[in-house]
């Protein structure tokens, strides 16, 4: 899958001038504050907005080229769109809402395809209901199913959790993760939530005032203090795999930097998962500490130091090929005499794991 996007559009005092390329399936987060131009970009990709100038190429097919006067209409782009509000038809049952998306494909899909998406999103018990009898999370799942049944090559999600409260967000996030892991469909996911990016996305495009300020792997950008206020650093996010269970009841998580010990997870060895370690859960020591309660002490190298307010700094670490961040006081930095290139031991007090794979957090 490849997607090349160049869009320019002036809207009053706002000017969009964004260009980026997506070269892999999975979830690419389009991240930035309100007013950065995120929705304008996805509307341009979908064909809901005509830019002043631009070019969009999806898997080699030109969807837009203003210089050549090419503009493929919305219905022919095969892009699924999930809006902030579900936009379900209130007079139709859930099943009829889903089949509406099915009819938009211009083909009569086999019933097993419909059944597979219903099963993927857990919609079977909802098929006979109307939208007025659904919770916010259920409406979001139906909107996802309707978009998928349109057989899109690319799925666009414009802040699908923005209208939900915390409880409904917690309800829908596991379904979005399931969609990411099983549908094998490239997705552009608009959000201004770092937490949603950390849980769902593989890659990240950061927009600021209509321009691309940064682009790269989520694992790199979420642990990049140099981005400052654009991407508030909460710590490190990285992939790991469940290893073996030890006689003491702890389980090993293998990652590109060593092994983490965590409480037992109800998943088999080899299961991939995503780990988050907050910057305020990492202490630093010049020597390997002994006789402490923490189970995870990782040798690392200091690669950068960034200011984090008047009294704190973020120390960026490299553990193998994995980046960690420790937020310490300036007084601690002075006492430890840290500088890039220094060897250090990172004492990890707590590890956060995706909730559907085990307990959401714990002291390890």
Coordinates of C-alpha atoms in Angstrom, one line a residue:
X1 CA 0.0 0.0 0.0
X2 CA 1.2 3.5 -0.8
X3 CA -0.4 6.9 -0.4
X4 CA 1.1 10.1 -1.7
X5 CA -0.6 13.3 -0.6
X6 CA 0.1 16.9 -1.5
X7 CA -2.6 19.4 -0.6
X8 CA -2.8 23.2 -0.6
X9 CA -5.9 25.2 0.4
X10 CA -6.5 28.6 1.8
X11 CA -9.5 28.9 4.1
X12 CA -9.8 32.5 5.4
X13 CA -6.7 33.1 7.5
X14 CA -5.8 29.4 7.6
X15 CA -3.5 28.0 5.0
X16 CA -3.1 24.2 4.4
X17 CA 0.2 23.3 2.8
X18 CA 0.8 19.6 3.6
X19 CA 2.7 16.8 1.9
X20 CA 3.4 13.3 3.1
X21 CA 3.7 9.7 2.0
X22 CA 2.4 6.5 3.7
X23 CA 4.1 3.3 2.6
X24 CA 2.7 0.7 4.9
X25 CA -0.6 -0.8 6.0
X26 CA -1.8 -0.5 9.6
X27 CA -2.8 2.7 11.4
X28 CA -1.2 6.0 10.6
X29 CA -2.2 8.7 13.1
X30 CA -2.8 12.2 11.7
X31 CA -2.0 14.1 14.9
X32 CA -2.2 17.7 16.0
X33 CA -4.1 20.3 17.9
X34 CA -7.6 21.6 16.9
X35 CA -7.3 23.8 13.9
X36 CA -4.1 22.1 12.6
X37 CA -5.8 21.0 9.4
X38 CA -6.4 17.3 10.1
X39 CA -10.0 17.1 9.0
X40 CA -9.2 19.2 5.9
X41 CA -6.6 16.7 4.9
X42 CA -8.8 13.6 5.3
X43 CA -11.6 15.4 3.5
X44 CA -9.2 16.0 0.6
X45 CA -8.2 12.4 0.5
X46 CA -11.9 11.3 0.5
X47 CA -12.8 13.8 -2.2
X48 CA -15.0 15.8 0.0
X49 CA -12.8 18.9 -0.5
X50 CA -11.3 20.3 -3.6
X51 CA -8.0 21.9 -2.9
X52 CA -6.5 24.9 -4.6
X53 CA -3.7 22.7 -5.7
X54 CA -2.6 19.2 -5.0
X55 CA -2.0 15.6 -6.0
X56 CA -3.1 12.3 -4.4
X57 CA -2.0 8.9 -5.6
X58 CA -3.3 5.7 -3.9
X59 CA -1.6 2.5 -4.9
X60 CA -0.5 4.0 -8.2
X61 CA -3.9 5.4 -9.1
X62 CA -4.2 9.2 -9.4
X63 CA -7.2 10.3 -7.4
X64 CA -6.3 14.0 -7.7
X65 CA -4.0 16.1 -9.8
X66 CA -5.0 19.7 -10.1
X67 CA -2.3 20.4 -12.7
X68 CA -3.8 17.7 -15.0
X69 CA -7.4 18.5 -14.0
X70 CA -8.0 15.0 -12.6
X71 CA -10.5 14.7 -9.8
X72 CA -11.9 11.3 -9.1
X73 CA -15.4 11.6 -7.4
X74 CA -16.0 10.4 -3.9
X75 CA -18.0 7.3 -4.9
X76 CA -15.2 6.0 -7.1
X77 CA -12.2 6.5 -4.7
X78 CA -13.1 3.4 -2.6
X79 CA -12.2 5.2 0.7
X80 CA -14.3 4.4 3.7
X81 CA -15.0 7.3 6.0
X82 CA -15.9 7.2 9.7
X83 CA -16.9 10.6 11.0
X84 CA -16.8 12.0 14.6
X85 CA -20.5 11.4 14.9
X86 CA -21.7 8.0 13.6
X87 CA -24.1 9.5 11.0
X88 CA -26.3 6.4 11.0
X89 CA -29.8 6.5 9.4
X90 CA -32.2 6.8 12.4
X91 CA -35.1 5.1 10.6
X92 CA -33.1 2.0 9.6
X93 CA -32.1 -1.0 11.7
X94 CA -28.5 -1.7 12.3
X95 CA -28.6 -4.4 9.7
X96 CA -30.0 -2.0 7.1
X97 CA -27.4 0.6 8.0
X98 CA -24.7 -2.0 7.4
X99 CA -26.2 -3.1 4.1
X100 CA -26.3 0.4 2.9
X101 CA -22.6 0.5 3.0
X102 CA -22.6 -2.9 1.2
X103 CA -24.7 -1.5 -1.7
X104 CA -22.3 1.4 -2.2
X105 CA -19.6 -1.0 -3.5
X106 CA -21.5 -1.5 -6.8
X107 CA -21.3 -5.3 -6.3
X108 CA -23.3 -7.9 -4.5
X109 CA -20.9 -9.4 -1.9
X110 CA -21.3 -12.9 -0.5
X111 CA -23.1 -13.3 2.8
X112 CA -20.0 -14.7 4.5
X113 CA -18.3 -11.4 4.0
X114 CA -21.1 -9.6 5.8
X115 CA -21.1 -12.2 8.5
X116 CA -17.3 -11.9 9.0
X117 CA -17.5 -8.1 9.6
X118 CA -20.5 -8.5 12.0
X119 CA -18.4 -11.0 13.9
X120 CA -15.2 -8.9 13.8
X121 CA -17.0 -6.0 15.4
X122 CA -19.4 -7.9 17.7
X123 CA -22.6 -6.6 16.0
X124 CA -24.8 -9.7 15.9
X125 CA -26.9 -8.8 18.9
X126 CA -27.5 -5.3 17.6
X127 CA -28.7 -6.1 14.1
X128 CA -32.4 -5.6 14.8
X129 CA -32.0 -2.4 16.8
X130 CA -32.3 1.2 15.6
X131 CA -29.6 3.7 16.3
X132 CA -31.7 5.4 19.0
X133 CA -31.4 2.3 21.1
X134 CA -27.6 2.1 20.9
X135 CA -24.9 3.5 23.1
X136 CA -22.3 5.8 21.8
X137 CA -19.7 3.0 21.6
X138 CA -22.2 0.7 19.8
X139 CA -23.0 3.4 17.2
X140 CA -19.3 3.8 16.6
X141 CA -18.9 0.1 15.9
X142 CA -21.9 0.1 13.5
X143 CA -20.3 3.1 11.7
X144 CA -17.1 1.1 11.4
X145 CA -18.9 -1.9 10.0
X146 CA -20.8 0.2 7.4
X147 CA -17.5 1.7 6.2
X148 CA -15.8 -1.7 6.0
X149 CA -18.7 -3.2 4.0
X150 CA -18.1 -0.6 1.3
X151 CA -14.9 -2.6 0.5
X152 CA -12.5 0.4 0.9
X153 CA -8.9 0.3 -0.1
X154 CA -8.3 2.9 2.6
X155 CA -10.2 3.7 5.8
X156 CA -10.3 7.3 7.1
X157 CA -11.3 7.8 10.7
X158 CA -11.9 11.4 11.7
X159 CA -11.6 11.5 15.6
X160 CA -14.1 8.6 16.0
X161 CA -13.8 8.8 19.8
X162 CA -14.1 12.5 20.2
X163 CA -17.8 12.5 21.0
X164 CA -17.6 9.7 23.5
X165 CA -17.1 9.9 27.3
X166 CA -14.3 8.0 29.0
X167 CA -16.4 4.8 29.6
X168 CA -17.5 4.7 25.9
X169 CA -13.9 5.3 24.7
X170 CA -12.8 2.3 26.9
X171 CA -15.6 0.3 25.2
X172 CA -14.6 1.0 21.6
X173 CA -10.8 1.1 21.8
X174 CA -10.5 -2.8 22.0
X175 CA -12.6 -3.1 18.9
X176 CA -10.4 -0.6 17.0
X177 CA -7.4 -2.6 18.1
X178 CA -9.1 -5.8 16.8
X179 CA -9.9 -4.1 13.5
X180 CA -6.2 -3.0 13.2
X181 CA -4.9 -6.5 13.9
X182 CA -7.3 -8.5 11.8
X183 CA -8.6 -6.4 8.9
X184 CA -5.2 -5.7 7.3
X185 CA -6.6 -2.5 6.0
X186 CA -4.6 0.7 5.8
X187 CA -6.1 3.4 8.0
X188 CA -5.6 7.2 8.5
X189 CA -6.7 7.9 12.0
X190 CA -7.3 11.6 13.0
X191 CA -6.8 12.4 16.6
X192 CA -5.3 14.9 19.1
X193 CA -5.1 12.2 21.8
X194 CA -1.6 10.9 22.6
X195 CA -3.1 8.0 24.4
X196 CA -5.1 6.9 21.3
X197 CA -1.9 7.2 19.2
X198 CA 0.1 5.1 21.7
X199 CA -2.5 2.3 21.7
X200 CA -3.5 2.2 18.1
X201 CA -1.1 3.7 15.6
X202 CA 2.0 2.3 13.9
X203 CA 3.1 5.5 12.2
X204 CA 2.4 9.2 12.9
X205 CA 2.1 12.4 11.0
X206 CA 2.2 15.5 13.1
X207 CA 0.4 18.6 11.8
X208 CA 1.0 22.1 13.0
X209 CA -0.8 25.2 11.5
X210 CA -1.5 23.3 8.3
X211 CA 2.0 21.9 7.7
X212 CA 3.7 18.6 8.5
X213 CA 5.9 19.2 11.4
X214 CA 7.1 15.6 11.9
X215 CA 6.5 12.1 10.5
X216 CA 7.8 8.7 11.5
X217 CA 7.3 5.6 13.6
X218 CA 5.0 6.0 16.7
X219 CA 7.8 4.3 18.6
X220 CA 10.2 7.1 17.7
X221 CA 8.0 10.2 17.8
X222 CA 6.3 9.4 21.1
X223 CA 9.6 9.3 22.9
X224 CA 11.1 12.4 21.2
X225 CA 11.3 15.2 23.7
X226 CA 12.7 17.5 21.0
X227 CA 9.2 17.9 19.6
X228 CA 8.3 19.8 22.7
X229 CA 4.6 20.8 23.1
X230 CA 3.7 19.4 19.6
X231 CA 3.8 15.8 21.0
X232 CA 3.6 15.9 24.8
X233 CA 6.1 13.2 25.9
X234 CA 4.6 10.7 28.3
X235 CA 7.4 8.2 28.0
X236 CA 8.2 5.3 25.7
X237 CA 6.1 3.0 23.5
X238 CA 7.5 -0.1 21.9
X239 CA 6.6 -3.6 20.7
X240 CA 7.4 -6.7 22.7
X241 CA 6.6 -10.4 22.8
X242 CA 5.5 -12.6 25.7
X243 CA 8.2 -15.0 26.7
X244 CA 8.3 -17.7 29.3
X245 CA 6.8 -17.8 32.7
X246 CA 9.3 -18.0 35.6
X247 CA 9.1 -20.2 38.7
X248 CA 8.5 -17.1 40.8
X249 CA 5.3 -16.4 38.9
X250 CA 6.6 -13.4 36.8
X251 CA 6.5 -13.5 33.0
X252 CA 9.2 -12.3 30.7
X253 CA 8.5 -9.8 27.9
X254 CA 11.2 -9.8 25.2
X255 CA 11.9 -6.5 23.5
X256 CA 14.7 -5.0 21.4
X257 CA 16.7 -4.0 24.4
X258 CA 16.4 -7.0 26.8
X259 CA 13.7 -8.5 28.9
X260 CA 11.1 -7.0 31.2
X261 CA 9.5 -8.9 34.0
X262 CA 5.8 -8.4 34.6
X263 CA 2.9 -10.1 36.3
X264 CA 1.5 -13.2 34.6
X265 CA -0.5 -12.5 31.4
X266 CA -3.2 -14.8 30.2
X267 CA -1.7 -15.1 26.7
X268 CA 0.6 -17.8 25.2
X269 CA 4.3 -17.3 24.7
X270 CA 5.1 -15.5 21.5
X271 CA 2.0 -13.2 21.6
X272 CA 3.0 -9.7 20.4
X273 CA 1.9 -6.8 22.4
X274 CA 2.6 -3.1 23.0
X275 CA 4.3 -1.8 26.1
X276 CA 4.3 1.7 27.5
X277 CA 6.7 3.0 30.2
X278 CA 5.9 6.5 31.5
X279 CA 8.8 8.9 31.9
X280 CA 8.0 9.5 35.5
X281 CA 8.2 5.7 36.2
X282 CA 11.9 5.5 35.2
X283 CA 14.5 6.3 37.8
X284 CA 18.3 6.6 37.0
X285 CA 21.4 5.3 38.7
X286 CA 25.1 5.5 37.8
X287 CA 25.6 2.0 39.3
X288 CA 23.4 -1.1 39.3
X289 CA 21.3 -0.9 42.5
X290 CA 20.9 -3.8 44.8
X291 CA 18.3 -4.8 47.3
X292 CA 15.5 -2.8 45.9
X293 CA 11.9 -3.8 45.1
X294 CA 12.0 -3.0 41.4
X295 CA 12.2 -6.0 39.1
X296 CA 13.4 -4.2 36.0
X297 CA 16.9 -2.6 35.9
X298 CA 18.0 -2.0 32.4
X299 CA 21.5 -0.8 31.2
X300 CA 21.2 2.1 28.8
X301 CA 23.0 5.0 27.3
X302 CA 22.1 8.7 27.5
X303 CA 21.5 10.0 24.0
X304 CA 19.9 13.5 24.7
X305 CA 18.7 15.8 27.4
X306 CA 15.8 18.2 26.9
X307 CA 14.3 20.8 29.2
X308 CA 10.8 20.0 30.6
X309 CA 9.7 23.1 32.4
X310 CA 11.6 25.1 34.9
X311 CA 12.6 22.4 37.3
X312 CA 12.7 19.1 35.2
X313 CA 14.5 17.6 32.3
X314 CA 13.7 14.6 30.0
X315 CA 16.6 12.3 29.7
X316 CA 16.4 10.3 26.5
X317 CA 17.9 6.8 26.7
X318 CA 18.8 4.1 24.3
X319 CA 18.3 0.5 25.6
X320 CA 19.4 -1.8 22.8
X321 CA 17.5 -0.2 19.9
X322 CA 14.6 0.9 22.1
X323 CA 14.3 4.5 23.2
X324 CA 13.2 5.2 26.8
X325 CA 12.6 8.6 28.5
X326 CA 13.2 9.5 32.2
X327 CA 11.9 12.7 33.6
X328 CA 14.1 13.9 36.5
X329 CA 14.7 17.2 38.3
X330 CA 17.5 19.5 37.2
X331 CA 19.0 19.0 40.7
X332 CA 19.2 15.2 40.0
X333 CA 20.8 15.9 36.6
X334 CA 23.5 18.0 38.2
X335 CA 24.1 15.5 40.9
X336 CA 24.5 12.6 38.4
X337 CA 26.6 14.8 36.0
X338 CA 24.7 13.3 33.0
X339 CA 25.6 14.1 29.4
X340 CA 25.0 12.3 26.1
X341 CA 27.1 9.2 25.8
X342 CA 27.0 8.4 29.5
X343 CA 26.2 4.9 30.6
X344 CA 23.3 4.6 33.1
X345 CA 20.9 2.1 34.7
X346 CA 17.2 2.7 34.1
X347 CA 15.1 1.5 37.0
X348 CA 11.6 0.8 35.7
X349 CA 9.0 1.1 38.4
X350 CA 5.9 0.4 36.3
X351 CA 5.0 -1.1 33.0
X352 CA 1.7 -0.5 31.2
X353 CA 0.4 -3.1 28.8
X354 CA -2.5 -3.0 26.4
X355 CA -5.6 -3.9 28.5
X356 CA -6.9 -6.6 26.2
X357 CA -3.7 -8.5 26.7
X358 CA -3.5 -8.4 30.4
X359 CA -3.8 -6.1 33.4
X360 CA -3.6 -2.4 32.3
X361 CA -0.7 -1.6 34.7
X362 CA 1.2 -2.8 37.7
X363 CA 4.3 -2.4 39.7
X364 CA 7.1 -4.6 38.4

